[in-house]
Amino acid sequence: MKIESITLREIRMPLVHFFETSFGRTTERRILLLTLHTDGAEGWGECVAGEDPFYSEESVDTAWYVIERYLAPALLGKTIQRACDAPALFERVRGHRMAKGALENALWDAEAQIRHIPLWQLLGGNRAEIACGVSIGIQNSVEQLLEKIETELAAGYRRIKVKCKPGWDLEIFEPIRARWPEILLSCDANSCYTINQTEHLKQFDAFNLLMIEQPLWHDDFYFHAQLQRQLKTRICLDEAIRNRRDAQAAIELGACKIINIKVGRVGGFSEAIAVHNLAKQAGLPVWCGGMLESGIGRSHNVALSTLAGFTLPGDVSASRRYWKEDVIEPEVEVSQQGFIKTPGGPGRGFKVKTDLIEKLTTKKKHLAAN
Ligand code: OSB
Ligand code: MG
């Protein structure tokens, strides 16, 4: 594949419903999309960085800067055999994994198209369908939260994850479990507790949660390991797992028993596959996280979720939960049983609505080899 040019763009999409975590509320997404033009195909990538550096250090603006200034120049004009050759070209740049992932994933999309196989197959997946859960943000009231859960269960989703924080944890687990004693239920703290709150966190054990996601600091294993020894509920790490070495360290330390894999957070498909393989070997289940993606990133998540180790329902849910109109065709749809069918056809398997993307674009730059 010869990488001839790259189109960077930022689009704006209002969310159907605001999404609130322990670090803040999002009502409208700014999303960095890119198109990678090779001599054989056009690959699409989405950078999953947020509007602000609150989930991780990266933001839409830092990703734009690093791609334009460093990562795109490292690719432009080069010929590479496989998408998995890209990470070596980015090595000199420290961090900025979401920016790197956007480019690498676009290359995987292009490679799958050139080989005339589905992206999920190129990644090594083999599921005909993937199991879906939902991530439900902090709401204005407990009643509103219960209503949302009811809606998602009726839609077929197989696991409910609720965002939590002090004052919105035991207070919601209690009424949820009173109404639905048996559902697969988990919570995500996005790092809002400290080890001094261990006694409080131990009370979560009463609610038979599938897991508690990233309770402590975003960059910590040591205190998570301490906490895990005192909890019955399994800890799942999200923010803290940046690469395969992190996964190995966390597993060996006993800092988690489940891993949430987000392809952008670990820097692209190559590293995501490596984290998956490592966890599988160690006997830890993994699942695919979400970052309020548009259809581009969503279709990448669908493909990744087909790998054998993704044995728990992920945060990969239907386009309509987020967007009035998604940027792909068909949109991502979830069956009444809570599954997404693995798409056929080469590449991501979803067509890009280029006219709609053009309309949503607020910023655009074409980068070519000089
Ligand atoms: O921690 O999983 C998270 C969204 C933005 C930032 C962090 C997280 C999330 C979600 C949403 O939980 C998952 C989704 O895309 O539905
Ligand atoms: Mg999370």
Coordinates of C-alpha atoms and ligand atoms in Angstrom, one line a residue:
M1 CA 0.0 0.0 0.0
K2 CA 1.4 3.4 -1.0
I3 CA 0.0 6.1 1.3
E4 CA -0.6 9.0 -1.1
S5 CA -2.6 11.5 1.0
I6 CA -4.6 11.9 4.1
T7 CA -7.8 14.0 4.7
L8 CA -8.2 15.2 8.2
R9 CA -11.5 16.5 9.3
E10 CA -13.5 17.5 12.4
I11 CA -17.2 16.9 12.4
R12 CA -19.8 18.0 15.0
M13 CA -22.7 15.8 16.0
P14 CA -25.2 16.5 18.8
L15 CA -26.0 13.4 21.0
V16 CA -29.6 12.3 21.1
H17 CA -29.3 12.3 24.9
F18 CA -26.5 13.9 27.0
F19 CA -23.9 11.5 28.4
E20 CA -22.6 12.1 31.9
T21 CA -19.7 10.5 33.7
S22 CA -17.9 11.2 37.0
F23 CA -15.7 13.6 35.0
G24 CA -18.4 15.6 33.2
R25 CA -21.4 15.9 30.8
T26 CA -21.2 15.7 27.0
T27 CA -24.1 17.0 24.9
E28 CA -22.4 17.4 21.5
R29 CA -19.5 15.5 20.1
R30 CA -16.6 16.9 18.2
I31 CA -15.1 14.0 16.3
L32 CA -11.9 13.8 14.3
L33 CA -12.3 11.6 11.3
L34 CA -9.6 10.8 8.7
T35 CA -9.5 9.3 5.2
L36 CA -6.4 7.6 4.2
H37 CA -5.9 7.5 0.4
T38 CA -3.7 4.6 -0.8
D39 CA -3.0 3.5 -4.3
G40 CA -5.4 0.6 -3.7
A41 CA -8.2 1.8 -1.5
E42 CA -9.5 4.5 0.8
G43 CA -9.5 3.7 4.5
W44 CA -11.4 5.5 7.2
G45 CA -10.3 6.1 10.7
E46 CA -11.9 7.8 13.8
C47 CA -9.9 9.3 16.6
V48 CA -11.7 8.5 19.9
A49 CA -10.2 11.4 21.8
G50 CA -12.8 13.5 23.7
E51 CA -13.4 17.2 23.5
D52 CA -11.4 17.7 26.6
P53 CA -8.5 15.8 28.2
F54 CA -10.7 14.4 31.0
Y55 CA -10.9 10.7 30.2
S56 CA -7.2 10.6 29.1
E57 CA -4.5 13.1 28.3
E58 CA -5.6 13.4 24.7
S59 CA -8.2 15.6 23.2
V60 CA -9.5 16.3 19.6
D61 CA -7.1 19.3 19.4
T62 CA -4.0 17.5 20.6
A63 CA -4.7 14.6 18.2
W64 CA -5.2 16.9 15.3
Y65 CA -1.8 18.6 16.1
V66 CA 0.1 15.4 16.5
I67 CA -1.3 13.8 13.4
E68 CA -0.7 16.8 11.2
R69 CA 2.7 17.6 12.5
Y70 CA 4.2 14.2 13.2
L71 CA 2.2 11.0 12.4
A72 CA 0.9 11.8 8.9
P73 CA 4.4 12.9 7.8
A74 CA 5.7 9.6 9.1
L75 CA 3.3 7.8 6.7
L76 CA 2.9 10.0 3.6
G77 CA 4.7 8.8 0.5
K78 CA 5.7 5.5 2.1
T79 CA 4.8 2.0 0.9
I80 CA 4.0 -0.5 3.6
Q81 CA 3.0 -4.2 3.2
R82 CA 0.5 -4.4 6.0
A83 CA -1.4 -2.1 8.4
C84 CA 0.4 -3.7 11.3
D85 CA 3.7 -2.2 10.0
A86 CA 2.4 1.3 11.0
P87 CA 3.1 1.3 14.8
A88 CA 6.9 1.0 14.1
L89 CA 6.7 4.2 12.0
F90 CA 5.0 6.1 14.9
E91 CA 7.4 4.8 17.6
R92 CA 9.4 8.0 17.9
V93 CA 6.3 9.9 19.2
R94 CA 5.6 9.1 22.8
G95 CA 2.0 8.5 23.9
H96 CA -0.8 10.1 21.7
R97 CA -2.2 6.6 21.3
M98 CA -5.7 7.7 20.1
A99 CA -4.1 9.8 17.4
K100 CA -1.9 6.8 16.3
G101 CA -4.9 4.5 16.4
A102 CA -7.0 6.6 14.1
L103 CA -4.3 6.3 11.4
E104 CA -3.5 2.6 12.0
N105 CA -7.1 1.6 11.9
A106 CA -7.7 3.4 8.6
L107 CA -4.8 1.4 7.2
W108 CA -6.5 -1.9 8.4
D109 CA -9.7 -0.8 6.7
A110 CA -7.7 -0.1 3.5
E111 CA -5.8 -3.4 3.7
A112 CA -9.0 -5.4 4.2
Q113 CA -10.6 -3.7 1.1
I114 CA -7.5 -4.4 -1.0
R115 CA -7.5 -8.1 0.1
H116 CA -11.3 -8.3 -0.5
I117 CA -12.0 -9.6 2.9
P118 CA -14.0 -8.3 5.9
L119 CA -12.0 -6.2 8.4
W120 CA -13.1 -8.6 11.2
Q121 CA -11.5 -11.5 9.3
L122 CA -8.3 -9.6 8.8
L123 CA -8.2 -9.0 12.5
G124 CA -8.5 -12.7 13.2
G125 CA -12.1 -12.7 14.4
N126 CA -14.6 -15.4 13.8
R127 CA -18.0 -14.5 15.3
A128 CA -21.2 -14.3 13.2
E129 CA -22.6 -11.9 15.8
I130 CA -21.5 -10.0 18.9
A131 CA -23.2 -9.5 22.2
C132 CA -24.2 -6.0 23.2
G133 CA -24.5 -4.1 26.4
V134 CA -25.2 -0.4 27.1
S135 CA -23.4 2.2 29.1
I136 CA -25.9 4.5 30.8
G137 CA -24.7 7.8 32.1
I138 CA -25.5 9.7 35.3
Q139 CA -29.0 11.0 35.0
N140 CA -30.9 14.0 36.5
S141 CA -32.9 11.7 38.8
V142 CA -33.0 8.0 39.8
E143 CA -36.5 7.7 38.2
Q144 CA -35.0 8.8 34.9
L145 CA -32.2 6.2 35.2
L146 CA -34.7 3.4 35.9
E147 CA -36.7 4.5 32.9
K148 CA -33.6 4.3 30.7
I149 CA -32.7 0.9 32.0
E150 CA -36.2 -0.3 31.3
T151 CA -36.0 1.0 27.7
E152 CA -32.6 -0.7 27.1
L153 CA -33.7 -4.0 28.5
A154 CA -36.8 -3.9 26.3
A155 CA -34.6 -3.2 23.3
G156 CA -32.8 -6.5 24.1
Y157 CA -29.4 -5.4 25.5
R158 CA -27.7 -8.1 27.4
R159 CA -25.8 -6.1 30.0
I160 CA -26.5 -2.8 31.8
K161 CA -23.6 -0.7 32.9
V162 CA -24.3 2.4 34.9
K163 CA -21.9 5.2 35.5
C164 CA -21.3 5.9 39.2
K165 CA -19.7 8.3 41.6
P166 CA -20.1 9.1 45.4
G167 CA -23.8 9.9 46.0
W168 CA -24.8 8.0 42.8
D169 CA -23.7 4.5 43.6
L170 CA -25.4 2.6 46.5
E171 CA -28.3 5.0 45.9
I172 CA -28.9 3.6 42.4
F173 CA -27.8 0.0 42.9
E174 CA -30.5 -0.4 45.6
P175 CA -33.5 0.5 43.4
I176 CA -32.0 -1.2 40.3
R177 CA -31.5 -4.5 42.1
A178 CA -34.9 -4.2 43.8
R179 CA -36.6 -4.1 40.4
W180 CA -34.2 -6.3 38.4
P181 CA -32.5 -8.8 40.8
E182 CA -31.1 -11.0 38.0
I183 CA -29.8 -8.8 35.1
L184 CA -26.1 -8.6 34.3
L185 CA -25.3 -5.3 35.9
S186 CA -21.9 -3.5 36.2
C187 CA -20.7 0.0 37.1
D188 CA -18.1 2.3 35.9
A189 CA -16.4 4.9 38.2
N190 CA -14.0 6.5 35.7
S191 CA -11.4 6.8 38.5
C192 CA -13.5 8.8 41.0
Y193 CA -12.7 6.9 44.2
T194 CA -9.5 6.6 46.3
I195 CA -8.1 3.7 48.3
N196 CA -9.4 5.5 51.4
Q197 CA -12.9 4.7 50.3
T198 CA -12.3 0.9 50.4
E199 CA -14.9 0.4 53.2
H200 CA -17.4 2.2 51.0
L201 CA -16.5 0.2 47.9
K202 CA -16.8 -3.0 49.8
Q203 CA -20.5 -2.3 50.1
F204 CA -20.8 -2.7 46.3
D205 CA -20.3 -6.5 46.9
A206 CA -23.9 -6.7 48.1
F207 CA -25.3 -6.0 44.6
N208 CA -23.9 -9.0 42.6
L209 CA -22.2 -6.7 40.1
L210 CA -20.5 -8.3 37.1
M211 CA -17.6 -5.9 37.7
I212 CA -16.6 -2.5 38.9
E213 CA -14.8 -0.6 36.2
Q214 CA -11.7 1.6 37.0
P215 CA -12.7 2.6 40.5
L216 CA -9.3 4.3 41.4
W217 CA -6.8 6.5 39.7
H218 CA -6.6 6.4 35.9
D219 CA -2.9 5.4 36.0
D220 CA -2.8 3.0 38.9
F221 CA -2.3 -0.8 39.3
Y222 CA -0.8 -1.0 42.8
F223 CA -3.8 0.3 44.7
H224 CA -6.3 -1.5 42.5
A225 CA -4.5 -4.7 43.4
Q226 CA -4.8 -3.8 47.1
L227 CA -8.5 -3.1 46.6
Q228 CA -9.2 -6.2 44.5
R229 CA -7.9 -8.3 47.4
Q230 CA -10.6 -6.8 49.6
L231 CA -13.5 -7.0 47.2
K232 CA -15.6 -10.0 46.0
T233 CA -16.7 -8.0 42.9
R234 CA -14.2 -8.2 40.1
I235 CA -12.3 -5.1 39.1
C236 CA -12.2 -4.3 35.4
L237 CA -9.5 -1.9 34.2
D238 CA -10.2 0.6 31.4
E239 CA -8.2 3.9 31.6
A240 CA -5.1 2.2 33.2
I241 CA -4.5 -0.3 30.4
R242 CA -2.5 1.5 27.7
N243 CA -0.7 -1.4 26.1
R244 CA 0.2 -5.1 26.4
R245 CA 2.8 -4.5 29.0
D246 CA 0.2 -2.7 31.2
A247 CA -2.1 -5.7 30.7
Q248 CA 0.6 -8.1 31.8
A249 CA 1.6 -6.0 34.8
A250 CA -2.0 -5.5 35.9
I251 CA -2.8 -9.2 35.6
E252 CA 0.4 -10.4 37.4
L253 CA -0.3 -7.9 40.2
G254 CA -3.9 -9.0 40.5
A255 CA -5.1 -5.4 39.8
C256 CA -8.0 -6.6 37.7
K257 CA -9.9 -9.8 36.7
I258 CA -11.4 -8.4 33.5
I259 CA -10.1 -5.9 30.9
N260 CA -12.1 -3.4 28.8
I261 CA -10.3 -3.0 25.5
K262 CA -10.7 0.2 23.6
V263 CA -8.8 0.2 20.4
G264 CA -8.1 3.9 20.5
R265 CA -6.9 3.9 24.1
V266 CA -4.2 1.3 23.3
G267 CA -3.1 2.9 20.1
G268 CA -4.7 0.9 17.3
F269 CA -5.7 -2.6 16.3
S270 CA -2.2 -4.2 16.6
E271 CA -2.0 -3.4 20.3
A272 CA -5.6 -4.2 20.9
I273 CA -5.1 -7.7 19.5
A274 CA -1.9 -8.1 21.6
V275 CA -3.8 -7.1 24.8
H276 CA -6.6 -9.5 23.8
N277 CA -4.2 -12.4 23.2
L278 CA -2.4 -11.8 26.5
A279 CA -5.7 -11.7 28.5
K280 CA -6.9 -14.8 26.7
Q281 CA -3.8 -16.7 27.6
A282 CA -4.1 -15.6 31.3
G283 CA -7.8 -16.7 31.3
L284 CA -9.2 -13.2 31.7
P285 CA -12.4 -12.2 29.9
V286 CA -12.3 -9.0 27.8
W287 CA -14.9 -6.8 26.3
C288 CA -15.0 -3.9 23.8
G289 CA -15.4 -0.5 25.3
G290 CA -16.9 2.5 23.6
M291 CA -16.1 6.2 23.3
L292 CA -19.4 7.6 21.9
E293 CA -18.1 6.9 18.4
S294 CA -19.7 7.8 15.1
G295 CA -20.4 4.9 12.8
I296 CA -16.8 4.9 11.6
G297 CA -15.3 4.0 15.0
R298 CA -18.4 2.0 15.9
S299 CA -17.8 -0.3 12.8
H300 CA -14.2 -0.8 14.0
N301 CA -15.5 -1.8 17.4
V302 CA -17.9 -4.3 15.8
A303 CA -15.0 -5.9 13.9
L304 CA -12.7 -6.1 17.0
S305 CA -15.4 -7.7 19.1
T306 CA -15.4 -10.7 16.9
L307 CA -12.2 -12.0 18.4
A308 CA -12.5 -15.1 20.5
G309 CA -11.6 -13.6 23.8
F310 CA -14.4 -11.0 23.7
T311 CA -16.7 -13.2 25.8
L312 CA -18.6 -10.5 27.7
P313 CA -21.1 -8.1 26.1
G314 CA -19.4 -4.8 25.1
D315 CA -20.3 -1.2 25.1
V316 CA -20.9 -1.5 21.4
S317 CA -24.6 -0.5 20.9
A318 CA -26.9 0.8 18.1
S319 CA -26.2 4.0 16.2
R320 CA -29.7 5.3 17.1
R321 CA -28.9 5.4 20.9
Y322 CA -26.4 8.2 20.0
W323 CA -27.3 9.9 16.8
K324 CA -30.4 11.1 14.9
E325 CA -28.6 10.1 11.8
D326 CA -25.3 8.2 11.8
V327 CA -22.6 8.7 9.1
I328 CA -22.7 5.1 7.9
E329 CA -25.1 3.0 5.9
P330 CA -26.6 0.8 7.1
E331 CA -26.5 2.1 10.6
V332 CA -25.3 -0.3 13.4
E333 CA -28.4 -2.1 14.5
V334 CA -29.0 -4.4 17.5
S335 CA -31.4 -7.4 17.3
Q336 CA -34.2 -7.9 19.8
Q337 CA -31.9 -10.6 21.4
G338 CA -29.2 -8.0 21.9
F339 CA -26.8 -8.9 19.1
I340 CA -25.1 -7.1 16.2
K341 CA -24.7 -9.2 13.1
T342 CA -21.1 -9.3 11.8
P343 CA -21.2 -7.5 8.4
G344 CA -20.1 -9.2 5.2
G345 CA -18.3 -7.5 2.3
P346 CA -14.7 -6.2 2.2
G347 CA -13.4 -3.7 4.7
R348 CA -15.6 -2.4 7.6
G349 CA -18.8 -3.5 5.8
F350 CA -20.6 -0.2 6.3
K351 CA -20.7 2.5 3.6
V352 CA -19.7 6.0 4.5
K353 CA -22.3 8.7 3.9
T354 CA -19.8 11.2 2.4
D355 CA -22.4 13.9 1.7
L356 CA -23.6 13.9 5.3
I357 CA -20.0 14.0 6.6
E358 CA -19.3 17.0 4.3
K359 CA -22.3 18.7 5.9
L360 CA -21.2 18.0 9.4
T361 CA -17.6 19.1 8.8
T362 CA -16.4 22.2 10.7
K363 CA -12.7 21.9 9.8
K364 CA -10.8 20.0 7.0
K365 CA -7.2 19.6 5.9
H366 CA -5.7 17.6 3.0
L367 CA -2.2 16.4 3.7
A368 CA -0.1 15.0 0.8
A369 CA 3.5 13.8 0.5
N370 CA 5.8 16.6 -0.6
Ligands
OSB1 O1 -15.3 4.9 30.5 O2 -16.2 3.6 29.1 C1 -16.0 4.7 29.5 C2 -17.7 7.2 27.2 C3 -16.7 8.2 27.1 C4 -15.6 8.1 27.9 C5 -15.4 7.0 28.7 C6 -16.3 5.9 28.7 C7 -17.5 6.1 28.0 C8 -18.6 5.1 28.0 C9 -19.5 5.1 26.8 O3 -18.8 4.4 28.9 C10 -19.5 3.9 26.0 C11 -20.3 4.1 24.8 O4 -19.7 4.5 23.7 O5 -21.5 3.8 24.8
MG2 MG -14.8 3.0 31.4

